[in-house]
Short mmCIF file of C-alpha atoms in Angstrom, two decimals:
data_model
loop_
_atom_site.label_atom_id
_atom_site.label_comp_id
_atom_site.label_asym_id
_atom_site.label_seq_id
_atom_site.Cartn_x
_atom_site.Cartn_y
_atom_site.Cartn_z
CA UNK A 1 115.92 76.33 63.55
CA UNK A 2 117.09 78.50 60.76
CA UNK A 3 120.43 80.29 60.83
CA UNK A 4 118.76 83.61 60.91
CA UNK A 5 116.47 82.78 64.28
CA UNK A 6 119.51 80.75 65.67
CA UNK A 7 121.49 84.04 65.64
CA UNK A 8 118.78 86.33 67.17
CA UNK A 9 118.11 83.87 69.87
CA UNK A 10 122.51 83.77 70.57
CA UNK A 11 122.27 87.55 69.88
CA UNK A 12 119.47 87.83 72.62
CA UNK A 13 121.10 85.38 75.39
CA UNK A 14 124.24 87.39 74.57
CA UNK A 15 122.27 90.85 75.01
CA UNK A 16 120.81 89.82 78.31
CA UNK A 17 123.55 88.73 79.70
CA UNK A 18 125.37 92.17 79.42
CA UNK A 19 122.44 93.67 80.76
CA UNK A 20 122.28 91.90 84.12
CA UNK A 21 126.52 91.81 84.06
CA UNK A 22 126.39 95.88 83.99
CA UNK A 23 123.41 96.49 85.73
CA UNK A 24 121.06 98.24 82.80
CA UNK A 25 118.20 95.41 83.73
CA UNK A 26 118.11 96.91 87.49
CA UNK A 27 115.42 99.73 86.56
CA UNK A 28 113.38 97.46 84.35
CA UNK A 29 112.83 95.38 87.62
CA UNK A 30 112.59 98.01 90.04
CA UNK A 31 109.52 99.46 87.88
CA UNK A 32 108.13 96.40 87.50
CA UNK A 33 107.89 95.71 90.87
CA UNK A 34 106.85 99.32 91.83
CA UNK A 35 103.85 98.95 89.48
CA UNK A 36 103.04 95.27 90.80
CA UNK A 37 102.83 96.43 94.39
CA UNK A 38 101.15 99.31 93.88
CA UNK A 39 99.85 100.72 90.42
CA UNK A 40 99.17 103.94 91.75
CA UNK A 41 102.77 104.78 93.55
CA UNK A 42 104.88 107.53 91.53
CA UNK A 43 107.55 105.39 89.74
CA UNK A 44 111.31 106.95 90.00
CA UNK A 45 112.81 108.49 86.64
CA UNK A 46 115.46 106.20 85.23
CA UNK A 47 118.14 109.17 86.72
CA UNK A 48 116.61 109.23 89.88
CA UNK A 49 117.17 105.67 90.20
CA UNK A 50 120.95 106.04 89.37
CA UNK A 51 121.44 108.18 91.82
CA UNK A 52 119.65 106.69 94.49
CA UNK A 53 121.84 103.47 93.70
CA UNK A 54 124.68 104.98 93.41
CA UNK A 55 124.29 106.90 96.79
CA UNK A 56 123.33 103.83 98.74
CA UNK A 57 126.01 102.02 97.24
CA UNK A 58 128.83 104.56 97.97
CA UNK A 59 126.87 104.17 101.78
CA UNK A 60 127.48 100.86 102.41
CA UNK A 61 131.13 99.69 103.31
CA UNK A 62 130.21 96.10 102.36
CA UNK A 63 129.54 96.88 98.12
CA UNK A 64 132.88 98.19 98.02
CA UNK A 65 133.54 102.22 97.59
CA UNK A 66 135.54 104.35 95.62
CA UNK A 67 138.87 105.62 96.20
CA UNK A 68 138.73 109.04 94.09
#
């Protein structure tokens, strides 16, 4: 493996990782799975999915809350 692919394959391991650690990957896979189940069903904007998250989130005593 040359140094060049060797570093875009670290790069990309590195890059994922972030993405699951801060949540970014979370939409991806809800529109993925939205679309497997059922091609037709109106898919959430990436905002709308935020919010939703956020909200049940902020619901649920067990995922922690905020204190301001």
């Amino acid at each position: 493996m040359s140094t060049t692919a060797r570093a875009r394959h670290v790069f990309g391991r590195i890059r994922w990782y972030v993405r699951e650690f801060t949540g970014e990957s979370a939409y991806d896979r809800y529109v993925a799975h939205t679309r497997g189940c059922d091609p037709d069903a109106e898919v959430m904007s990436r905002r709308a999915f935020e919010r939703n998250r956020t909200d049940a989130r902020e619901a649920d005593p067990r995922e922690g809350f905020r204190c301001c």
